[in-house]
Coordinates of C-alpha atoms in Angstrom, one line a residue:
Chain A
M1 CA 16.7 -10.0 32.7
L2 CA 13.7 -8.2 31.1
A3 CA 11.7 -8.7 34.3
R4 CA 14.0 -6.3 36.2
R5 CA 12.9 -3.4 34.1
P6 CA 9.9 -1.3 35.0
F7 CA 8.6 -1.3 31.5
F8 CA 8.2 -5.0 31.6
W9 CA 5.7 -4.7 34.5
I10 CA 3.9 -1.8 32.7
I11 CA 3.1 -4.1 29.8
T12 CA 2.1 -6.9 32.2
A13 CA -0.3 -4.5 34.0
V14 CA -2.0 -3.4 30.7
L15 CA -2.4 -7.1 29.9
A16 CA -4.1 -7.8 33.2
V17 CA -6.5 -4.9 32.7
F18 CA -7.4 -6.3 29.3
A19 CA -7.9 -9.8 30.7
I20 CA -9.9 -8.8 33.7
L21 CA -12.1 -5.8 32.6
P22 CA -14.6 -7.6 30.3
V23 CA -14.9 -10.6 32.7
L24 CA -16.3 -8.3 35.4
G25 CA -20.0 -8.4 34.8
N26 CA -19.6 -10.6 31.7
N27 CA -19.4 -7.5 29.5
V28 CA -19.6 -8.9 25.9
E29 CA -19.8 -5.5 24.3
L30 CA -16.7 -4.2 25.9
R31 CA -15.0 -7.5 24.9
E32 CA -15.8 -6.9 21.3
S33 CA -14.3 -3.5 21.4
L34 CA -11.2 -4.7 23.2
I35 CA -10.8 -7.5 20.7
I36 CA -10.4 -4.9 17.9
A37 CA -8.0 -2.9 20.1
A38 CA -5.9 -6.1 20.7
L39 CA -6.0 -6.7 17.0
Y40 CA -4.8 -3.2 16.1
I41 CA -2.1 -3.3 18.9
T42 CA -0.8 -6.7 17.6
L43 CA -0.7 -5.6 13.9
A44 CA 0.8 -2.2 14.6
S45 CA 3.5 -3.4 17.0
N46 CA 4.6 -6.0 14.5
L47 CA 4.5 -3.5 11.6
N48 CA 6.5 -1.2 13.9
L49 CA 9.4 -3.8 13.8
M50 CA 9.8 -3.0 10.1
L51 CA 8.6 0.6 10.0
G52 CA 9.9 2.0 13.2
Y53 CA 13.0 0.0 13.9
A54 CA 14.4 -0.8 10.4
G55 CA 12.8 2.1 8.6
Y56 CA 11.1 0.0 5.9
I57 CA 7.5 0.8 5.0
N58 CA 5.4 -2.3 4.5
F59 CA 2.2 -1.2 2.8
G60 CA 1.0 -4.8 2.6
S61 CA 1.5 -5.9 6.2
I62 CA -2.0 -7.3 6.1
V63 CA -0.9 -10.1 3.9
F64 CA 0.4 -11.9 6.9
F65 CA -2.9 -11.5 8.8
G66 CA -4.9 -12.7 5.9
L67 CA -2.7 -15.7 5.0
G68 CA -2.6 -16.7 8.7
G69 CA -6.4 -16.7 8.8
Y70 CA -6.6 -18.7 5.6
V71 CA -4.1 -21.3 6.7
C72 CA -5.8 -21.7 10.0
V73 CA -9.4 -21.8 8.8
W74 CA -8.5 -24.2 6.0
L75 CA -6.7 -26.6 8.4
V76 CA -9.7 -26.6 10.7
S77 CA -12.3 -26.9 8.0
A78 CA -10.7 -29.3 5.5
Y79 CA -8.5 -31.5 7.8
A80 CA -10.5 -31.1 11.1
W81 CA -7.3 -29.9 12.9
P82 CA -7.9 -29.0 16.5
L83 CA -7.7 -25.3 17.1
Y84 CA -4.7 -25.3 19.3
A85 CA -2.7 -27.0 16.6
A86 CA -4.1 -25.0 13.6
I87 CA -3.3 -21.6 15.1
P88 CA 0.5 -22.0 15.7
A89 CA 0.8 -23.9 12.4
A90 CA -0.6 -20.9 10.6
G91 CA 2.0 -18.7 12.4
I92 CA 4.8 -21.0 11.4
C93 CA 3.8 -21.5 7.8
V94 CA 3.3 -17.7 7.2
S95 CA 6.5 -16.9 9.0
A96 CA 8.4 -19.3 6.8
L97 CA 6.8 -18.0 3.7
A98 CA 7.7 -14.4 4.8
L99 CA 11.3 -15.5 5.2
L100 CA 11.3 -16.8 1.6
F101 CA 9.7 -13.6 0.3
G102 CA 11.9 -11.5 2.5
L103 CA 15.1 -12.9 1.1
G104 CA 13.8 -11.8 -2.3
I105 CA 12.2 -8.5 -1.9
L106 CA 14.5 -7.2 0.9
R107 CA 17.3 -6.9 -1.6
L108 CA 15.3 -3.8 -2.5
R109 CA 15.6 -0.7 -0.6
G110 CA 13.4 2.1 0.7
A111 CA 10.7 3.1 -1.8
F112 CA 11.3 0.1 -4.1
F113 CA 10.7 -2.2 -1.2
A114 CA 7.5 -0.3 -0.3
L115 CA 6.2 -0.7 -3.9
A116 CA 7.1 -4.4 -3.8
T117 CA 5.0 -4.9 -0.6
I118 CA 1.9 -3.5 -2.5
G119 CA 2.6 -5.9 -5.2
V120 CA 3.0 -8.8 -2.8
N121 CA -0.3 -8.0 -1.2
E122 CA -2.3 -7.5 -4.5
G123 CA -0.6 -10.6 -5.9
V124 CA -1.4 -12.9 -3.0
Q125 CA -5.1 -11.6 -3.0
A126 CA -5.5 -12.2 -6.7
F127 CA -4.0 -15.7 -6.2
V128 CA -6.3 -16.6 -3.3
E129 CA -9.3 -15.3 -5.3
N130 CA -8.4 -18.0 -7.9
F131 CA -7.3 -20.7 -5.6
S132 CA -10.3 -23.2 -5.5
P133 CA -9.2 -25.3 -2.4
W134 CA -9.6 -22.0 -0.4
G135 CA -13.0 -21.3 -1.9
G136 CA -11.9 -18.7 -4.4
S137 CA -13.5 -15.3 -4.1
S138 CA -16.5 -16.8 -2.0
G139 CA -14.2 -17.9 0.8
I140 CA -14.6 -20.6 3.5
Y141 CA -17.3 -21.0 6.1
L142 CA -16.8 -22.7 9.4
S143 CA -19.4 -24.6 11.3
P144 CA -19.8 -23.7 15.1
I145 CA -18.9 -27.3 15.9
I146 CA -15.3 -26.2 16.1
F147 CA -16.0 -24.7 19.5
K148 CA -17.4 -27.9 20.9
P149 CA -14.2 -28.8 22.9
F150 CA -14.7 -25.5 24.8
G151 CA -18.3 -26.3 25.6
G152 CA -20.0 -24.2 22.8
P153 CA -19.6 -21.0 20.9
A154 CA -20.2 -18.7 23.8
Q155 CA -17.4 -20.1 25.8
G156 CA -15.2 -20.5 22.7
L157 CA -15.5 -16.8 22.0
W158 CA -14.0 -16.0 25.5
V159 CA -11.2 -18.5 24.8
I160 CA -10.5 -16.7 21.5
Y161 CA -10.6 -13.4 23.4
F162 CA -8.1 -14.4 26.0
S163 CA -5.8 -15.9 23.3
M164 CA -5.9 -12.7 21.4
V165 CA -5.0 -10.6 24.5
A166 CA -2.1 -13.1 25.1
V167 CA -0.9 -12.6 21.5
M168 CA -1.2 -8.8 21.9
G169 CA 1.0 -9.2 25.1
L170 CA 3.5 -11.3 23.2
S171 CA 3.7 -8.6 20.6
L172 CA 4.5 -6.0 23.1
Y173 CA 7.1 -8.1 24.9
L174 CA 8.6 -9.0 21.6
S175 CA 8.8 -5.4 20.4
Y176 CA 10.4 -4.5 23.8
A177 CA 12.8 -7.5 23.8
I178 CA 14.0 -6.8 20.3
K179 CA 14.4 -3.1 21.0
V180 CA 16.8 -3.8 23.9
S181 CA 18.7 -6.6 22.1
K182 CA 21.7 -6.5 19.8
F183 CA 19.4 -7.5 17.0
G184 CA 17.2 -4.4 17.6
L185 CA 20.3 -2.2 17.8
G186 CA 21.3 -3.5 14.4
L187 CA 17.8 -2.8 13.0
L188 CA 17.8 0.7 14.4
A189 CA 21.2 1.2 12.7
I190 CA 19.8 0.0 9.5
G191 CA 17.0 2.5 9.9
Q192 CA 19.4 5.3 10.4
N193 CA 21.8 4.6 7.6
E194 CA 21.9 1.2 5.9
D195 CA 25.3 1.6 4.3
A196 CA 27.0 2.8 7.5
A197 CA 25.4 -0.2 9.4
A198 CA 26.7 -2.7 6.9
I199 CA 30.2 -1.2 7.0
L200 CA 30.1 -1.5 10.8
G201 CA 29.4 -5.2 10.5
V202 CA 25.6 -5.4 10.9
P203 CA 24.6 -8.4 8.6
T204 CA 21.9 -6.2 7.0
P205 CA 20.3 -8.6 4.5
L206 CA 20.0 -11.3 7.2
Y207 CA 18.7 -8.9 9.8
K208 CA 16.1 -7.5 7.3
A209 CA 14.9 -11.0 6.3
L210 CA 14.7 -12.1 9.9
V211 CA 12.7 -9.1 11.0
Y212 CA 10.4 -9.5 8.1
S213 CA 9.8 -13.0 9.0
V214 CA 9.4 -12.2 12.7
S215 CA 6.9 -9.5 12.0
A216 CA 4.8 -12.0 10.1
F217 CA 4.4 -14.6 13.0
L218 CA 2.1 -12.9 15.4
P219 CA -0.1 -11.2 12.9
A220 CA -0.6 -14.6 11.2
I221 CA -1.7 -16.1 14.6
V222 CA -4.0 -13.1 15.3
G223 CA -5.4 -13.6 11.8
G224 CA -6.1 -17.2 12.6
L225 CA -7.9 -16.3 15.8
Y226 CA -9.8 -13.4 14.3
F227 CA -11.2 -15.5 11.4
L228 CA -12.0 -18.4 13.7
K229 CA -14.0 -16.0 15.7
S230 CA -16.0 -14.8 12.7
S231 CA -16.3 -18.4 11.4
F232 CA -15.9 -17.1 7.8
I233 CA -13.1 -15.9 5.6
Q234 CA -13.0 -14.4 2.2
P235 CA -10.2 -12.6 0.2
A236 CA -11.9 -9.1 0.5
D237 CA -11.8 -9.2 4.4
A238 CA -8.5 -11.1 4.7
F239 CA -6.5 -8.8 2.5
D240 CA -8.3 -5.6 3.2
L241 CA -6.0 -2.7 2.3
T242 CA -7.9 -0.5 4.7
L243 CA -6.6 -2.3 7.6
S244 CA -3.1 -2.3 6.3
T245 CA -3.5 1.5 6.0
E246 CA -5.0 2.0 9.4
V247 CA -2.1 0.1 10.9
I248 CA 0.4 2.5 9.3
V249 CA -1.6 5.5 10.6
I250 CA -1.6 4.0 14.1
A251 CA 2.2 3.4 14.1
M252 CA 2.8 7.0 12.9
L253 CA 0.2 8.4 15.3
G254 CA 1.8 6.8 18.3
G255 CA 5.3 7.4 17.3
Q256 CA 7.2 5.0 15.0
G257 CA 9.9 3.0 16.8
T258 CA 8.4 3.2 20.2
V259 CA 6.5 0.4 21.9
T260 CA 4.3 2.5 24.2
G261 CA 3.4 4.9 21.5
V262 CA 2.2 2.3 19.0
A263 CA 0.1 0.6 21.6
L264 CA -1.4 3.9 22.7
G265 CA -2.0 4.9 19.1
A266 CA -3.8 1.7 18.4
Y267 CA -6.1 2.2 21.4
L268 CA -6.8 5.8 20.5
Y269 CA -7.5 5.0 16.9
E270 CA -9.8 2.2 17.9
E271 CA -11.8 4.7 20.0
L272 CA -11.8 7.2 17.2
R273 CA -12.9 4.6 14.7
G274 CA -15.8 3.6 17.0
F275 CA -16.8 7.2 17.2
L276 CA -16.6 7.8 13.5
L277 CA -18.5 4.6 12.6
T278 CA -21.4 5.5 14.9
S279 CA -21.5 9.2 13.9
E280 CA -24.0 10.4 11.3
T281 CA -21.8 12.7 9.4
F282 CA -18.5 10.7 9.5
S283 CA -19.6 7.1 9.0
H284 CA -18.8 7.2 5.3
F285 CA -15.7 9.3 5.7
Q286 CA -13.5 6.9 7.8
L287 CA -10.8 6.8 5.2
V288 CA -10.9 10.5 4.7
V289 CA -10.4 11.1 8.4
A290 CA -7.5 8.5 8.5
G291 CA -5.9 10.2 5.5
V292 CA -6.1 13.6 6.9
L293 CA -4.8 12.4 10.2
L294 CA -1.8 10.7 8.5
L295 CA -1.0 13.7 6.4
V296 CA -0.9 16.0 9.3
I297 CA 1.3 13.6 11.3
V298 CA 3.7 13.1 8.4
L299 CA 4.0 16.8 7.6
F300 CA 4.0 18.4 11.1
F301 CA 4.6 15.7 13.8
P302 CA 6.8 13.0 12.2
S303 CA 7.7 11.6 15.7
G304 CA 4.1 11.1 16.7
M305 CA 2.6 11.3 20.2
M306 CA 5.6 9.8 21.9
G307 CA 7.9 12.3 20.4
F308 CA 5.7 15.0 22.0
V309 CA 5.7 13.2 25.3
Y310 CA 9.5 12.7 25.2
R311 CA 10.1 16.4 24.5
Q312 CA 7.7 17.6 27.2
F313 CA 8.8 15.2 29.8
P314 CA 12.4 14.0 29.1
R315 CA 12.4 11.7 32.1
T316 CA 9.8 9.4 30.6
Q317 CA 12.4 8.3 28.0
K318 CA 14.1 6.2 30.7
V319 CA 11.0 4.3 31.6
L320 CA 8.7 4.2 28.5
E321 CA 10.3 2.5 25.5
Chain B
M1 CA -1.6 -17.2 -36.9
L2 CA -3.6 -14.1 -37.6
G3 CA -5.0 -14.6 -34.1
I4 CA -1.6 -14.1 -32.5
F5 CA -0.9 -11.3 -34.8
A6 CA -4.2 -9.5 -33.8
S7 CA -3.6 -10.0 -30.1
I8 CA -0.1 -8.5 -30.5
I9 CA -1.4 -5.5 -32.3
D10 CA -4.1 -5.0 -29.7
G11 CA -1.5 -5.4 -26.9
V12 CA 0.6 -2.7 -28.4
L13 CA -2.5 -0.3 -28.8
V14 CA -3.4 -0.8 -25.1
G15 CA 0.2 -0.8 -24.0
L16 CA 0.8 2.7 -25.5
V17 CA -2.1 4.0 -23.2
Y18 CA -0.5 2.2 -20.2
G19 CA 2.8 3.8 -21.1
L20 CA 1.2 7.2 -21.1
A21 CA -0.5 6.5 -17.8
A22 CA 2.9 5.6 -16.2
M23 CA 4.6 8.6 -17.7
G24 CA 3.4 11.1 -15.1
L25 CA 4.4 8.7 -12.3
T26 CA 7.9 8.3 -13.7
L27 CA 8.3 12.0 -14.5
I28 CA 7.6 13.1 -10.9
W29 CA 9.9 10.3 -9.6
G30 CA 12.7 11.3 -11.9
V31 CA 12.6 15.0 -11.0
M32 CA 12.3 14.8 -7.2
D33 CA 12.6 11.2 -6.0
V34 CA 8.9 11.3 -5.0
I35 CA 6.6 8.3 -5.8
N36 CA 3.3 9.8 -6.3
L37 CA 0.8 7.4 -4.7
T38 CA -2.1 9.7 -5.7
H39 CA -1.5 8.7 -9.3
G40 CA -4.4 6.1 -9.3
A41 CA -6.8 8.7 -7.8
M42 CA -5.7 11.2 -10.5
L43 CA -6.4 8.6 -13.2
V44 CA -9.8 8.1 -11.9
A45 CA -10.3 11.8 -11.7
G46 CA -9.6 11.9 -15.4
M47 CA -12.1 9.1 -16.0
L48 CA -14.7 11.0 -14.0
V49 CA -14.0 14.2 -15.9
L50 CA -14.7 12.2 -19.1
Y51 CA -17.9 10.6 -17.7
L52 CA -19.3 13.8 -16.2
L53 CA -18.6 16.1 -19.1
T54 CA -19.9 13.7 -21.8
A55 CA -22.9 12.8 -19.7
A56 CA -23.9 16.3 -18.5
L57 CA -22.7 18.6 -21.2
G58 CA -22.8 16.2 -24.2
L59 CA -19.2 16.9 -25.1
S60 CA -17.4 14.6 -27.4
P61 CA -15.3 12.2 -25.3
Y62 CA -12.0 13.4 -26.9
A63 CA -12.8 17.1 -26.3
T64 CA -12.7 16.3 -22.5
L65 CA -8.9 15.9 -22.9
V66 CA -8.4 19.6 -22.7
P67 CA -10.2 20.2 -19.4
A68 CA -8.6 17.1 -18.0
L69 CA -5.1 18.5 -19.1
I70 CA -5.7 21.9 -17.5
G71 CA -7.6 20.7 -14.4
G72 CA -4.9 18.0 -13.9
F73 CA -2.1 20.7 -14.0
I74 CA -3.9 22.9 -11.4
V75 CA -4.6 19.9 -9.1
G76 CA -1.0 18.9 -9.4
L77 CA 0.2 22.3 -8.3
L78 CA -2.1 22.1 -5.3
L79 CA -0.8 18.5 -4.5
Y80 CA 2.8 19.8 -4.6
W81 CA 2.1 22.7 -2.1
I82 CA 0.0 20.6 0.2
A83 CA 1.8 17.3 0.4
I84 CA 5.1 17.4 -1.2
H85 CA 6.8 20.8 -0.8
R86 CA 7.6 20.3 2.9
L87 CA 9.2 16.9 2.3
V88 CA 11.4 17.6 -0.7
G89 CA 14.9 16.3 0.2
R90 CA 13.7 14.3 3.2
P91 CA 13.8 10.5 3.1
P92 CA 11.5 9.2 0.2
L93 CA 9.5 7.2 2.8
M94 CA 8.0 10.5 4.1
S95 CA 6.6 11.7 0.8
L96 CA 5.4 8.1 0.1
L97 CA 3.3 8.4 3.2
S98 CA 2.1 11.8 2.5
T99 CA 0.9 11.1 -1.1
F100 CA -0.5 7.9 0.3
S101 CA -2.6 9.8 2.7
V102 CA -3.8 12.3 0.1
N103 CA -4.9 9.3 -1.9
L104 CA -6.8 7.9 1.0
V105 CA -8.6 11.2 1.3
L106 CA -9.5 11.4 -2.4
I107 CA -10.6 7.8 -2.6
G108 CA -12.6 8.2 0.6
I109 CA -14.4 11.2 -0.8
G110 CA -15.0 9.5 -4.2
T111 CA -16.5 6.4 -2.7
A112 CA -18.6 8.3 -0.2
M113 CA -20.1 10.6 -3.0
L114 CA -20.2 8.3 -6.1
G115 CA -20.3 4.8 -4.6
T116 CA -18.4 2.0 -6.3
A117 CA -20.8 1.2 -9.2
P118 CA -19.2 0.9 -12.6
F119 CA -19.4 3.8 -15.0
N120 CA -19.3 3.2 -18.8
V121 CA -18.8 5.9 -21.4
P122 CA -20.0 4.9 -24.9
V123 CA -17.6 5.9 -27.6
S124 CA -18.4 5.3 -31.2
V125 CA -15.4 5.4 -33.5
P126 CA -15.4 3.0 -36.5
G127 CA -12.7 0.3 -36.2
I128 CA -10.4 -1.1 -38.8
S129 CA -11.1 -4.6 -40.1
M130 CA -8.5 -7.2 -41.1
G131 CA -9.8 -10.5 -42.2
R132 CA -11.9 -11.8 -39.4
Y133 CA -10.6 -9.4 -36.9
T134 CA -11.7 -5.9 -36.2
F135 CA -9.5 -3.5 -34.2
P136 CA -11.8 -1.2 -32.2
G137 CA -11.7 2.4 -33.2
P138 CA -11.3 3.7 -29.7
H139 CA -8.3 1.6 -29.1
I140 CA -6.6 2.9 -32.2
L141 CA -7.4 6.5 -31.5
A142 CA -6.3 6.2 -27.8
A143 CA -3.1 4.7 -28.9
V144 CA -2.4 7.4 -31.4
L145 CA -3.2 10.2 -29.0
A146 CA -1.1 8.6 -26.3
A147 CA 1.9 8.4 -28.8
V148 CA 1.3 12.0 -29.8
I149 CA 1.2 13.3 -26.2
A150 CA 4.3 11.3 -25.3
F151 CA 6.1 12.8 -28.3
L152 CA 5.0 16.3 -27.3
L153 CA 6.3 15.7 -23.9
Y154 CA 9.6 14.6 -25.3
L155 CA 9.8 17.7 -27.4
F156 CA 8.9 19.8 -24.4
L157 CA 11.5 18.3 -22.2
H158 CA 14.4 18.5 -24.8
Y159 CA 13.6 21.7 -26.8
T160 CA 12.0 24.3 -24.5
R161 CA 13.7 26.4 -21.8
L162 CA 11.3 25.1 -19.0
G163 CA 11.8 21.5 -20.2
K164 CA 15.5 21.8 -20.1
A165 CA 15.2 23.3 -16.5
I166 CA 13.2 20.4 -15.5
R167 CA 15.8 18.0 -16.7
A168 CA 18.5 20.1 -15.0
V169 CA 16.7 19.9 -11.7
A170 CA 16.3 16.1 -12.2
N171 CA 20.0 15.7 -12.8
N172 CA 21.3 17.8 -9.8
R173 CA 19.0 20.1 -7.9
E174 CA 21.8 22.0 -6.2
A175 CA 23.7 22.6 -9.4
A176 CA 20.4 23.8 -11.0
E177 CA 19.9 26.2 -8.2
L178 CA 23.5 27.6 -8.6
V179 CA 22.8 28.5 -12.2
A180 CA 19.6 30.5 -11.1
I181 CA 17.0 27.9 -12.0
P182 CA 14.0 28.5 -9.7
T183 CA 13.9 24.9 -8.5
T184 CA 10.8 25.2 -6.3
R185 CA 8.8 26.5 -9.2
V186 CA 10.2 23.8 -11.5
L187 CA 9.4 21.0 -9.0
A188 CA 5.7 22.4 -8.7
I189 CA 5.3 22.5 -12.4
S190 CA 6.8 19.0 -12.8
V191 CA 4.1 17.7 -10.4
G192 CA 1.5 19.7 -12.3
I193 CA 2.6 18.0 -15.6
G194 CA 2.7 14.6 -14.0
V195 CA -0.8 14.8 -12.6
S196 CA -2.0 16.3 -15.9
L197 CA -0.6 13.4 -17.8
A198 CA -2.4 11.1 -15.2
A199 CA -5.7 12.8 -15.8
V200 CA -5.3 12.7 -19.6
S201 CA -4.5 9.0 -19.7
G202 CA -7.5 8.6 -17.3
V203 CA -9.7 10.0 -20.0
L204 CA -8.2 7.7 -22.6
I205 CA -8.5 4.7 -20.4
G206 CA -12.1 5.7 -19.8
T207 CA -12.9 5.6 -23.5
L208 CA -11.6 1.9 -23.6
F209 CA -12.9 0.2 -20.5
P210 CA -15.6 0.6 -17.9
F211 CA -14.4 1.9 -14.6
T212 CA -15.2 2.4 -10.9
V213 CA -14.0 5.0 -8.4
L214 CA -11.6 2.2 -7.2
S215 CA -10.2 1.4 -10.5
G216 CA -7.3 3.7 -10.0
D217 CA -5.5 1.2 -7.8
S218 CA -5.1 -1.5 -10.4
Y219 CA -4.0 1.0 -13.1
Q220 CA -1.6 2.6 -10.5
L221 CA -0.2 -0.9 -10.0
K222 CA 0.1 -1.4 -13.8
G223 CA 1.9 2.0 -13.8
F224 CA 4.4 0.7 -11.3
I225 CA 5.0 -2.4 -13.4
V226 CA 5.5 -0.2 -16.5
T227 CA 7.7 2.1 -14.6
V228 CA 9.9 -0.6 -13.2
L229 CA 10.1 -2.2 -16.7
G230 CA 11.0 1.1 -18.2
G231 CA 13.2 2.4 -15.5
L232 CA 12.0 4.9 -12.9
G233 CA 12.5 8.5 -14.0
N234 CA 12.5 7.7 -17.7
P235 CA 9.4 8.8 -19.7
V236 CA 10.6 7.3 -23.0
G237 CA 11.3 4.0 -21.1
A238 CA 7.8 4.2 -19.7
L239 CA 6.3 4.0 -23.2
M240 CA 8.5 0.9 -23.9
G241 CA 7.4 -0.6 -20.6
G242 CA 3.8 0.1 -21.4
I243 CA 4.0 -1.7 -24.8
A244 CA 5.8 -4.6 -23.0
L245 CA 3.0 -4.9 -20.5
G246 CA 0.3 -4.5 -23.2
L247 CA 1.9 -7.2 -25.2
L248 CA 2.1 -9.5 -22.2
E249 CA -1.6 -9.0 -21.5
G250 CA -2.5 -9.4 -25.2
V251 CA -0.5 -12.6 -25.7
V252 CA -1.4 -14.1 -22.3
A253 CA -5.1 -13.4 -22.6
P254 CA -6.2 -16.2 -25.0
F255 CA -4.5 -18.8 -22.9
V256 CA -5.4 -18.2 -19.3
P257 CA -8.6 -17.1 -17.5
V258 CA -8.8 -13.3 -17.1
S259 CA -8.7 -13.4 -13.3
W260 CA -5.3 -15.0 -13.4
T261 CA -3.6 -12.2 -15.4
L262 CA -3.5 -10.1 -12.3
V263 CA -1.5 -12.8 -10.5
I264 CA 0.9 -13.0 -13.4
E265 CA 1.3 -9.3 -13.6
F266 CA 2.1 -8.9 -9.9
S267 CA 4.5 -11.8 -9.9
L268 CA 6.2 -10.2 -12.9
F269 CA 6.2 -6.9 -11.1
V270 CA 7.9 -8.3 -8.0
V271 CA 10.4 -10.4 -10.1
V272 CA 11.3 -7.5 -12.3
L273 CA 11.7 -5.2 -9.3
I274 CA 14.2 -7.6 -7.7
A275 CA 16.0 -8.6 -10.9
F276 CA 16.3 -5.2 -12.5
P277 CA 16.0 -2.5 -9.8
G278 CA 17.1 0.1 -12.3
G279 CA 14.5 -0.9 -15.0
V280 CA 14.9 -3.2 -18.0
F281 CA 14.9 -0.6 -20.7
A282 CA 16.9 2.1 -18.9
P283 CA 20.2 0.8 -17.2
R284 CA 21.2 4.3 -16.0
R285 CA 19.5 6.9 -13.7
G286 CA 19.0 10.4 -14.7
A287 CA 18.3 9.6 -18.4
L288 CA 15.3 12.0 -18.3

């Protein structure tokens, strides 16, 4: 059904470009920057399920990414699980945990929920820093032996890259599929007016808990892949609030609630970040730039880039979701 | 026995300061439904005022309360006009995002200019001894000052014209406007007072503990815990919530390693938030 819509093929084309570009000429540098782009797109698309569709800000969405990384690295290092088993296991564990959390904190609304998500992230980070099986605050190191089944670290990194691109693709398809489904319609209704949605028969607590859990699955998997790639995980990297923040900036920049906008926003932000990190003047001011950007968007362009595109070219609304 | 007693007293002393720190947060929330996520940065700004003025000008630590109070008020007015004014009456998520982004800017500038090394301000005030235990002087003085400032805020809100106007706007902005209260000015002044309270409690916290540019986050989270304990929008409840948190820290401290207190606090925060969305000490809204 989805395959009949043009937008499905646009996503597929983007994926093909991501998969083919770095392979041409074995361009490792390009691959590294595309990995970050894929990471941002995955995290931002899944945050968008909460922020853009259901209208709930999750300040601590990074907790899924970090926990996914930890579960995966721990299974591989302590129990020698093969990678192809550890990665989905991380996704399932974190998703189940999110469902549990979600049933609790999603009884809260709006700002209270947002505050609770900060609490969840800080609480989990503080817990992991004290949790000795996961190495406490010094973290877990992996030996490069884990890449042996693929024929060594160099090939292993390519496998990780293709997997990350695949996860990015899944995130985009998922965002799209949810948006055009009845579930997505219910979420959008919750985002507009939760009371009205409940009266019209949307099972709001269930939908909210479900979307919270769904939005945890792919970030956990990408967390697993990301930390397998760096062969090292510690709480400060895994629960980095900067990344959580950047993902919010991305979703707002592209246009909350749109699939295209969030992906575009993630790509642009990645380019901007690359520029900022290498520039002399701005390298220390990355957060400042992100903050100013977010403030300007919130105050003056709350519908983001896609809002602008939709207004200028109303026809694009039919094709680009 | 005396040990428990001592840790209870110390908990109350520190708790009063936490309560003051949360008061600005809860005031702004109560008046305009805006959760000020720059609160942590403003606390740190207060700490830095303390550090810079004592180190550079040799002022007494407690004399820096005055510049922190005035500076905080001005910064608060600026914050209102830059980040909040356009968003008043819009969904709270928008102002949450805008204050969040101002916080990013402030923290970014702070870390770029001052780094993240800890600062320590030496304060010498004689303590009070009780058997084997000595209650440090700065703790006692900070708690007394916090209580005095909270009391003054209460008097201001209940017995002055402007304070009454603030409470009226908190209760019902449209009705306040109908009886010719200049609501925009009242909102701006409330943010000014809220930030000024944050800066002042930053000074007091700075006299108790060493701090870094990033310390604001953890105190802001403590502020949230205190606020949900005391009920959002209720300054007096905030003081009670602060004492409750201080007691918890004081009583738990001897039994668990320091690094676990954070885990306990955040779990408590989430549990309290879910169980008592209206606050433990304040069952009704608009109690300002």
